[in-house]
Amino acid sequence: QKEVEQNSGPLSVPEGAIASLNCTYSDRGSQSFFWYRQYSGKSPELIMSIYSNGDKEDGRFTAQLNKASQYVSLLIRDSQPSDSATYLCADSGGSNYKLTFGKGTLLTVNP
Amino acid sequence: NAGVTQTPKFQVLKTGQSMTLQCAQDMNHNSMYWYRQDPGMGLRLIYYSASEGTTDKGEVPNGYNVSRLNKREFSLRLESAAPSQTSVYFCASRGDRARDYGYTFGSGTRLTVV
């Protein structure tokens, strides 16, 4: 059974700070990884995908992947109160791209 | 707007009742999925369909059945609802370039079984 582990939090950061969210995965064969943001009572929305070792940047978001350590992270620069949400890490694998999700990290950005 | 549409948004059932959750996508995606989300448990895969005419069990299929009616529609049926099936249900679909794009989720169905 593949597993994706995340610290459940809550992670609390002040407005303008860098928020760092972390995720580890168990399947060494996994190729693709996704970060989703989920506001309370809403559905998950995709914010980043990464499948190569290293960093991938998109605006204030940077995803980092280290396959040797089986570690994925998401950095949010200049955090805003609107970033307050649960962040889900997901691991793609298998022939039908079934995503395995972590339980999520609750992020709170304080004004 | 293109996307994944789920109905109903809310439902209360009595134990033993049956119901079908509907899902439709208009993005011409081949693969569709049903997840449930429970506090402290995260998102767990119930069933999925890699293409029209095929369905497969996920992590927690017991008590559920699915139908891939056509490429657009993928329904989830609870034959005899139990309180343990109280949850939020999400339908999702993905395009052929999943390694780049991940899933698109519907808005969810909040189901309570009393």
PDB file of C-alpha atoms in Angstrom:
ATOM      1  CA  GLN A   1       0.000   0.000   0.000  1.00  0.00           C
ATOM      2  CA  LYS A   2       1.486   3.290  -1.077  1.00  0.00           C
ATOM      3  CA  GLU A   3       1.612   5.970   1.563  1.00  0.00           C
ATOM      4  CA  VAL A   4       1.955   9.713   1.444  1.00  0.00           C
ATOM      5  CA  GLU A   5       2.754  11.343   4.754  1.00  0.00           C
ATOM      6  CA  GLN A   6       2.202  14.964   5.698  1.00  0.00           C
ATOM      7  CA  ASN A   7       2.417  16.809   8.983  1.00  0.00           C
ATOM      8  CA  SER A   8      -1.205  17.585   9.824  1.00  0.00           C
ATOM      9  CA  GLY A   9      -0.308  20.926  11.397  1.00  0.00           C
ATOM     10  CA  PRO A  10      -1.708  23.384  11.958  1.00  0.00           C
ATOM     11  CA  LEU A  11       1.168  25.421  10.550  1.00  0.00           C
ATOM     12  CA  SER A  12       0.858  29.045  11.492  1.00  0.00           C
ATOM     13  CA  VAL A  13       2.897  31.789   9.794  1.00  0.00           C
ATOM     14  CA  PRO A  14       2.654  35.584   9.824  1.00  0.00           C
ATOM     15  CA  GLU A  15       1.576  37.458   6.722  1.00  0.00           C
ATOM     16  CA  GLY A  16       4.487  38.036   4.366  1.00  0.00           C
ATOM     17  CA  ALA A  17       6.518  35.067   5.647  1.00  0.00           C
ATOM     18  CA  ILE A  18       7.504  31.911   3.768  1.00  0.00           C
ATOM     19  CA  ALA A  19       5.339  28.884   4.481  1.00  0.00           C
ATOM     20  CA  SER A  20       7.036  25.512   4.029  1.00  0.00           C
ATOM     21  CA  LEU A  21       4.915  22.403   3.589  1.00  0.00           C
ATOM     22  CA  ASN A  22       6.458  18.949   3.474  1.00  0.00           C
ATOM     23  CA  CYS A  23       5.506  15.506   2.221  1.00  0.00           C
ATOM     24  CA  THR A  24       7.178  12.102   2.068  1.00  0.00           C
ATOM     25  CA  TYR A  25       6.129   9.148  -0.058  1.00  0.00           C
ATOM     26  CA  SER A  26       6.767   5.426   0.148  1.00  0.00           C
ATOM     27  CA  ASP A  27       6.714   4.252  -3.496  1.00  0.00           C
ATOM     28  CA  ARG A  28      10.179   4.630  -5.052  1.00  0.00           C
ATOM     29  CA  GLY A  29       8.615   4.115  -8.482  1.00  0.00           C
ATOM     30  CA  SER A  30       6.394   7.173  -8.255  1.00  0.00           C
ATOM     31  CA  GLN A  31       6.995   9.651 -11.045  1.00  0.00           C
ATOM     32  CA  SER A  32       4.648  12.579 -10.571  1.00  0.00           C
ATOM     33  CA  PHE A  33       3.560  14.630  -7.611  1.00  0.00           C
ATOM     34  CA  PHE A  34       0.859  17.196  -7.108  1.00  0.00           C
ATOM     35  CA  TRP A  35      -0.028  19.851  -4.568  1.00  0.00           C
ATOM     36  CA  TYR A  36      -3.663  20.740  -4.043  1.00  0.00           C
ATOM     37  CA  ARG A  37      -5.188  23.534  -1.981  1.00  0.00           C
ATOM     38  CA  GLN A  38      -8.504  22.922  -0.270  1.00  0.00           C
ATOM     39  CA  TYR A  39     -10.470  25.667   1.416  1.00  0.00           C
ATOM     40  CA  SER A  40     -12.851  24.624   4.181  1.00  0.00           C
ATOM     41  CA  GLY A  41     -16.011  23.150   2.689  1.00  0.00           C
ATOM     42  CA  LYS A  42     -14.667  23.273  -0.866  1.00  0.00           C
ATOM     43  CA  SER A  43     -13.139  20.791  -3.273  1.00  0.00           C
ATOM     44  CA  PRO A  44      -9.383  20.407  -3.832  1.00  0.00           C
ATOM     45  CA  GLU A  45      -7.873  22.561  -6.544  1.00  0.00           C
ATOM     46  CA  LEU A  46      -4.571  21.837  -8.244  1.00  0.00           C
ATOM     47  CA  ILE A  47      -1.862  24.422  -7.644  1.00  0.00           C
ATOM     48  CA  MET A  48       1.393  22.684  -8.632  1.00  0.00           C
ATOM     49  CA  SER A  49       2.677  19.535 -10.261  1.00  0.00           C
ATOM     50  CA  ILE A  50       6.277  18.296 -10.348  1.00  0.00           C
ATOM     51  CA  TYR A  51       7.935  15.218 -11.762  1.00  0.00           C
ATOM     52  CA  SER A  52      11.630  16.053 -12.066  1.00  0.00           C
ATOM     53  CA  ASN A  53      14.147  16.399  -9.286  1.00  0.00           C
ATOM     54  CA  GLY A  54      14.751  19.983  -8.321  1.00  0.00           C
ATOM     55  CA  ASP A  55      12.583  23.070  -8.084  1.00  0.00           C
ATOM     56  CA  LYS A  56       9.602  24.253 -10.073  1.00  0.00           C
ATOM     57  CA  GLU A  57       8.369  27.797  -9.592  1.00  0.00           C
ATOM     58  CA  ASP A  58       4.968  29.302 -10.378  1.00  0.00           C
ATOM     59  CA  GLY A  59       4.401  32.800  -9.028  1.00  0.00           C
ATOM     60  CA  ARG A  60       4.643  32.726  -5.246  1.00  0.00           C
ATOM     61  CA  PHE A  61       4.711  28.911  -5.183  1.00  0.00           C
ATOM     62  CA  THR A  62       7.770  26.673  -5.488  1.00  0.00           C
ATOM     63  CA  ALA A  63       7.551  22.894  -5.496  1.00  0.00           C
ATOM     64  CA  GLN A  64      10.667  20.892  -4.694  1.00  0.00           C
ATOM     65  CA  LEU A  65      11.237  17.203  -5.402  1.00  0.00           C
ATOM     66  CA  ASN A  66      14.008  14.946  -4.142  1.00  0.00           C
ATOM     67  CA  LYS A  67      13.429  11.406  -5.405  1.00  0.00           C
ATOM     68  CA  ALA A  68      16.467   9.988  -3.608  1.00  0.00           C
ATOM     69  CA  SER A  69      15.014  11.095  -0.284  1.00  0.00           C
ATOM     70  CA  GLN A  70      11.397  10.509  -1.410  1.00  0.00           C
ATOM     71  CA  TYR A  71      10.538  14.006  -0.347  1.00  0.00           C
ATOM     72  CA  VAL A  72       8.338  16.707  -1.843  1.00  0.00           C
ATOM     73  CA  SER A  73       7.844  20.203  -0.521  1.00  0.00           C
ATOM     74  CA  LEU A  74       5.858  23.316  -1.308  1.00  0.00           C
ATOM     75  CA  LEU A  75       7.089  26.793  -0.452  1.00  0.00           C
ATOM     76  CA  ILE A  76       4.701  29.726  -0.438  1.00  0.00           C
ATOM     77  CA  ARG A  77       6.484  33.082  -0.500  1.00  0.00           C
ATOM     78  CA  ASP A  78       4.920  36.296   0.778  1.00  0.00           C
ATOM     79  CA  SER A  79       2.131  34.324   2.442  1.00  0.00           C
ATOM     80  CA  GLN A  80      -1.277  35.990   2.463  1.00  0.00           C
ATOM     81  CA  PRO A  81      -4.317  35.364   4.681  1.00  0.00           C
ATOM     82  CA  SER A  82      -6.044  34.065   1.552  1.00  0.00           C
ATOM     83  CA  ASP A  83      -3.492  31.220   1.497  1.00  0.00           C
ATOM     84  CA  SER A  84      -5.035  29.840   4.693  1.00  0.00           C
ATOM     85  CA  ALA A  85      -6.276  26.394   3.676  1.00  0.00           C
ATOM     86  CA  THR A  86      -5.439  22.712   3.857  1.00  0.00           C
ATOM     87  CA  TYR A  87      -2.694  21.658   1.444  1.00  0.00           C
ATOM     88  CA  LEU A  88      -2.804  18.134   0.077  1.00  0.00           C
ATOM     89  CA  CYS A  89       0.188  16.319  -1.362  1.00  0.00           C
ATOM     90  CA  ALA A  90      -0.577  13.597  -3.925  1.00  0.00           C
ATOM     91  CA  ASP A  91       1.528  10.909  -5.509  1.00  0.00           C
ATOM     92  CA  SER A  92       0.827   9.532  -8.966  1.00  0.00           C
ATOM     93  CA  GLY A  93       1.586   5.916  -9.788  1.00  0.00           C
ATOM     94  CA  GLY A  94       0.351   2.902 -11.641  1.00  0.00           C
ATOM     95  CA  SER A  95      -0.929   2.595 -15.144  1.00  0.00           C
ATOM     96  CA  ASN A  96      -4.115   4.547 -14.545  1.00  0.00           C
ATOM     97  CA  TYR A  97      -2.641   7.477 -12.669  1.00  0.00           C
ATOM     98  CA  LYS A  98      -4.538   6.846  -9.471  1.00  0.00           C
ATOM     99  CA  LEU A  99      -3.513   9.533  -7.053  1.00  0.00           C
ATOM    100  CA  THR A 100      -2.718   8.669  -3.460  1.00  0.00           C
ATOM    101  CA  PHE A 101      -3.270  11.651  -1.192  1.00  0.00           C
ATOM    102  CA  GLY A 102      -1.727  12.623   2.070  1.00  0.00           C
ATOM    103  CA  LYS A 103      -4.071  13.687   4.847  1.00  0.00           C
ATOM    104  CA  GLY A 104      -3.169  17.312   4.359  1.00  0.00           C
ATOM    105  CA  THR A 105      -1.514  20.128   6.299  1.00  0.00           C
ATOM    106  CA  LEU A 106      -3.648  22.973   7.621  1.00  0.00           C
ATOM    107  CA  LEU A 107      -1.959  26.320   7.012  1.00  0.00           C
ATOM    108  CA  THR A 108      -3.038  29.479   8.806  1.00  0.00           C
ATOM    109  CA  VAL A 109      -1.587  32.845   7.732  1.00  0.00           C
ATOM    110  CA  ASN A 110      -2.058  35.469  10.411  1.00  0.00           C
ATOM    111  CA  PRO A 111      -2.530  39.134   9.384  1.00  0.00           C
TER     112      PRO A 111
ATOM    113  CA  ASN B   1     -17.599  26.738 -17.595  1.00  0.00           C
ATOM    114  CA  ALA B   2     -15.918  23.423 -18.394  1.00  0.00           C
ATOM    115  CA  GLY B   3     -15.469  21.126 -15.465  1.00  0.00           C
ATOM    116  CA  VAL B   4     -16.858  18.324 -13.340  1.00  0.00           C
ATOM    117  CA  THR B   5     -20.451  18.557 -12.158  1.00  0.00           C
ATOM    118  CA  GLN B   6     -21.771  16.551  -9.226  1.00  0.00           C
ATOM    119  CA  THR B   7     -25.333  16.176  -8.017  1.00  0.00           C
ATOM    120  CA  PRO B   8     -26.771  16.407  -5.459  1.00  0.00           C
ATOM    121  CA  LYS B   9     -24.687  18.756  -3.286  1.00  0.00           C
ATOM    122  CA  PHE B  10     -26.295  17.596  -0.048  1.00  0.00           C
ATOM    123  CA  GLN B  11     -28.259  14.485   0.890  1.00  0.00           C
ATOM    124  CA  VAL B  12     -29.611  12.922   4.063  1.00  0.00           C
ATOM    125  CA  LEU B  13     -30.465   9.222   3.930  1.00  0.00           C
ATOM    126  CA  LYS B  14     -31.900   6.808   6.422  1.00  0.00           C
ATOM    127  CA  THR B  15     -29.991   3.606   7.103  1.00  0.00           C
ATOM    128  CA  GLY B  16     -30.868   1.035   4.458  1.00  0.00           C
ATOM    129  CA  GLN B  17     -31.959   3.509   1.805  1.00  0.00           C
ATOM    130  CA  SER B  18     -30.307   3.588  -1.579  1.00  0.00           C
ATOM    131  CA  MET B  19     -29.192   6.474  -3.748  1.00  0.00           C
ATOM    132  CA  THR B  20     -27.053   7.326  -6.747  1.00  0.00           C
ATOM    133  CA  LEU B  21     -24.539  10.157  -6.876  1.00  0.00           C
ATOM    134  CA  GLN B  22     -24.186  11.611 -10.335  1.00  0.00           C
ATOM    135  CA  CYS B  23     -21.031  12.970 -11.945  1.00  0.00           C
ATOM    136  CA  ALA B  24     -20.479  14.406 -15.401  1.00  0.00           C
ATOM    137  CA  GLN B  25     -17.465  16.039 -17.027  1.00  0.00           C
ATOM    138  CA  ASP B  26     -17.312  18.021 -20.238  1.00  0.00           C
ATOM    139  CA  MET B  27     -13.541  18.026 -20.749  1.00  0.00           C
ATOM    140  CA  ASN B  28     -13.445  14.869 -22.909  1.00  0.00           C
ATOM    141  CA  HIS B  29     -11.408  13.093 -20.223  1.00  0.00           C
ATOM    142  CA  ASN B  30     -10.966   9.341 -20.359  1.00  0.00           C
ATOM    143  CA  SER B  31     -10.385   8.668 -16.660  1.00  0.00           C
ATOM    144  CA  MET B  32     -12.834   9.359 -13.878  1.00  0.00           C
ATOM    145  CA  TYR B  33     -12.690   8.712 -10.143  1.00  0.00           C
ATOM    146  CA  TRP B  34     -14.797   8.634  -6.984  1.00  0.00           C
ATOM    147  CA  TYR B  35     -13.178   9.577  -3.657  1.00  0.00           C
ATOM    148  CA  ARG B  36     -14.558   9.980  -0.190  1.00  0.00           C
ATOM    149  CA  GLN B  37     -13.116  12.404   2.336  1.00  0.00           C
ATOM    150  CA  ASP B  38     -13.460  11.915   6.069  1.00  0.00           C
ATOM    151  CA  PRO B  39     -11.927  13.960   8.900  1.00  0.00           C
ATOM    152  CA  GLY B  40      -8.499  12.602   9.781  1.00  0.00           C
ATOM    153  CA  MET B  41      -8.589  10.077   6.922  1.00  0.00           C
ATOM    154  CA  GLY B  42      -7.889  12.214   3.908  1.00  0.00           C
ATOM    155  CA  LEU B  43      -9.129  11.388   0.428  1.00  0.00           C
ATOM    156  CA  ARG B  44      -9.613   7.685  -0.240  1.00  0.00           C
ATOM    157  CA  LEU B  45     -10.329   6.163  -3.650  1.00  0.00           C
ATOM    158  CA  ILE B  46     -13.578   4.219  -3.906  1.00  0.00           C
ATOM    159  CA  TYR B  47     -13.734   3.298  -7.606  1.00  0.00           C
ATOM    160  CA  TYR B  48     -12.239   4.530 -10.811  1.00  0.00           C
ATOM    161  CA  SER B  49     -12.775   4.184 -14.532  1.00  0.00           C
ATOM    162  CA  ALA B  50      -9.795   4.379 -16.853  1.00  0.00           C
ATOM    163  CA  SER B  51     -12.000   4.613 -19.927  1.00  0.00           C
ATOM    164  CA  GLU B  52     -15.573   4.240 -21.077  1.00  0.00           C
ATOM    165  CA  GLY B  53     -16.763   0.704 -20.367  1.00  0.00           C
ATOM    166  CA  THR B  54     -14.216  -0.118 -17.672  1.00  0.00           C
ATOM    167  CA  THR B  55     -14.350   0.232 -13.897  1.00  0.00           C
ATOM    168  CA  ASP B  56     -12.030  -0.909 -11.115  1.00  0.00           C
ATOM    169  CA  LYS B  57     -12.048  -0.985  -7.334  1.00  0.00           C
ATOM    170  CA  GLY B  58     -10.027   1.426  -5.325  1.00  0.00           C
ATOM    171  CA  GLU B  59      -9.022   1.390  -1.675  1.00  0.00           C
ATOM    172  CA  VAL B  60     -12.517   1.385  -0.080  1.00  0.00           C
ATOM    173  CA  PRO B  61     -15.074  -0.148  -2.523  1.00  0.00           C
ATOM    174  CA  ASN B  62     -17.244  -2.102  -0.082  1.00  0.00           C
ATOM    175  CA  GLY B  63     -20.855  -0.936  -0.028  1.00  0.00           C
ATOM    176  CA  TYR B  64     -20.603   0.895  -3.347  1.00  0.00           C
ATOM    177  CA  ASN B  65     -21.175   0.208  -7.035  1.00  0.00           C
ATOM    178  CA  VAL B  66     -20.368   2.346 -10.043  1.00  0.00           C
ATOM    179  CA  SER B  67     -21.463   2.755 -13.636  1.00  0.00           C
ATOM    180  CA  ARG B  68     -19.548   4.437 -16.415  1.00  0.00           C
ATOM    181  CA  LEU B  69     -22.571   5.304 -18.495  1.00  0.00           C
ATOM    182  CA  ASN B  70     -20.599   6.955 -21.303  1.00  0.00           C
ATOM    183  CA  LYS B  71     -17.439   8.983 -21.607  1.00  0.00           C
ATOM    184  CA  ARG B  72     -18.971  11.953 -19.782  1.00  0.00           C
ATOM    185  CA  GLU B  73     -20.798  10.302 -16.891  1.00  0.00           C
ATOM    186  CA  PHE B  74     -19.665   8.192 -13.943  1.00  0.00           C
ATOM    187  CA  SER B  75     -22.192   7.425 -11.201  1.00  0.00           C
ATOM    188  CA  LEU B  76     -21.733   6.030  -7.695  1.00  0.00           C
ATOM    189  CA  ARG B  77     -24.494   3.967  -6.094  1.00  0.00           C
ATOM    190  CA  LEU B  78     -25.066   3.137  -2.459  1.00  0.00           C
ATOM    191  CA  GLU B  79     -27.402   0.117  -2.402  1.00  0.00           C
ATOM    192  CA  SER B  80     -28.074   0.043   1.349  1.00  0.00           C
ATOM    193  CA  ALA B  81     -26.690   3.098   3.087  1.00  0.00           C
ATOM    194  CA  ALA B  82     -24.959   2.757   6.461  1.00  0.00           C
ATOM    195  CA  PRO B  83     -23.922   5.459   8.959  1.00  0.00           C
ATOM    196  CA  SER B  84     -20.267   4.605   8.156  1.00  0.00           C
ATOM    197  CA  GLN B  85     -20.895   5.997   4.662  1.00  0.00           C
ATOM    198  CA  THR B  86     -21.506   9.475   6.043  1.00  0.00           C
ATOM    199  CA  SER B  87     -18.832  11.453   4.235  1.00  0.00           C
ATOM    200  CA  VAL B  88     -18.078  14.020   1.562  1.00  0.00           C
ATOM    201  CA  TYR B  89     -17.869  12.410  -1.870  1.00  0.00           C
ATOM    202  CA  PHE B  90     -15.791  13.878  -4.666  1.00  0.00           C
ATOM    203  CA  CYS B  91     -15.815  12.922  -8.301  1.00  0.00           C
ATOM    204  CA  ALA B  92     -12.730  13.747 -10.356  1.00  0.00           C
ATOM    205  CA  SER B  93     -11.493  13.362 -13.891  1.00  0.00           C
ATOM    206  CA  ARG B  94      -8.122  13.624 -15.569  1.00  0.00           C
ATOM    207  CA  GLY B  95      -6.867  14.221 -19.033  1.00  0.00           C
ATOM    208  CA  ASP B  96      -4.367  12.069 -20.856  1.00  0.00           C
ATOM    209  CA  ARG B  97      -1.455  14.193 -19.672  1.00  0.00           C
ATOM    210  CA  ALA B  98      -1.979  13.395 -15.998  1.00  0.00           C
ATOM    211  CA  ARG B  99       1.699  13.702 -15.213  1.00  0.00           C
ATOM    212  CA  ASP B 100       1.321  17.369 -15.985  1.00  0.00           C
ATOM    213  CA  TYR B 101      -2.216  18.253 -15.051  1.00  0.00           C
ATOM    214  CA  GLY B 102      -3.471  16.102 -12.181  1.00  0.00           C
ATOM    215  CA  TYR B 103      -7.156  15.787 -11.444  1.00  0.00           C
ATOM    216  CA  THR B 104     -10.054  18.171 -11.762  1.00  0.00           C
ATOM    217  CA  PHE B 105     -12.520  17.733  -8.923  1.00  0.00           C
ATOM    218  CA  GLY B 106     -16.233  18.316  -8.736  1.00  0.00           C
ATOM    219  CA  SER B 107     -17.693  20.435  -5.949  1.00  0.00           C
ATOM    220  CA  GLY B 108     -18.595  17.419  -3.821  1.00  0.00           C
ATOM    221  CA  THR B 109     -21.648  15.750  -2.298  1.00  0.00           C
ATOM    222  CA  ARG B 110     -22.073  15.952   1.444  1.00  0.00           C
ATOM    223  CA  LEU B 111     -23.911  12.786   2.502  1.00  0.00           C
ATOM    224  CA  THR B 112     -25.303  12.077   5.941  1.00  0.00           C
ATOM    225  CA  VAL B 113     -26.722   8.654   6.806  1.00  0.00           C
ATOM    226  CA  VAL B 114     -28.864   8.574   9.950  1.00  0.00           C
TER     227      VAL B 114
END
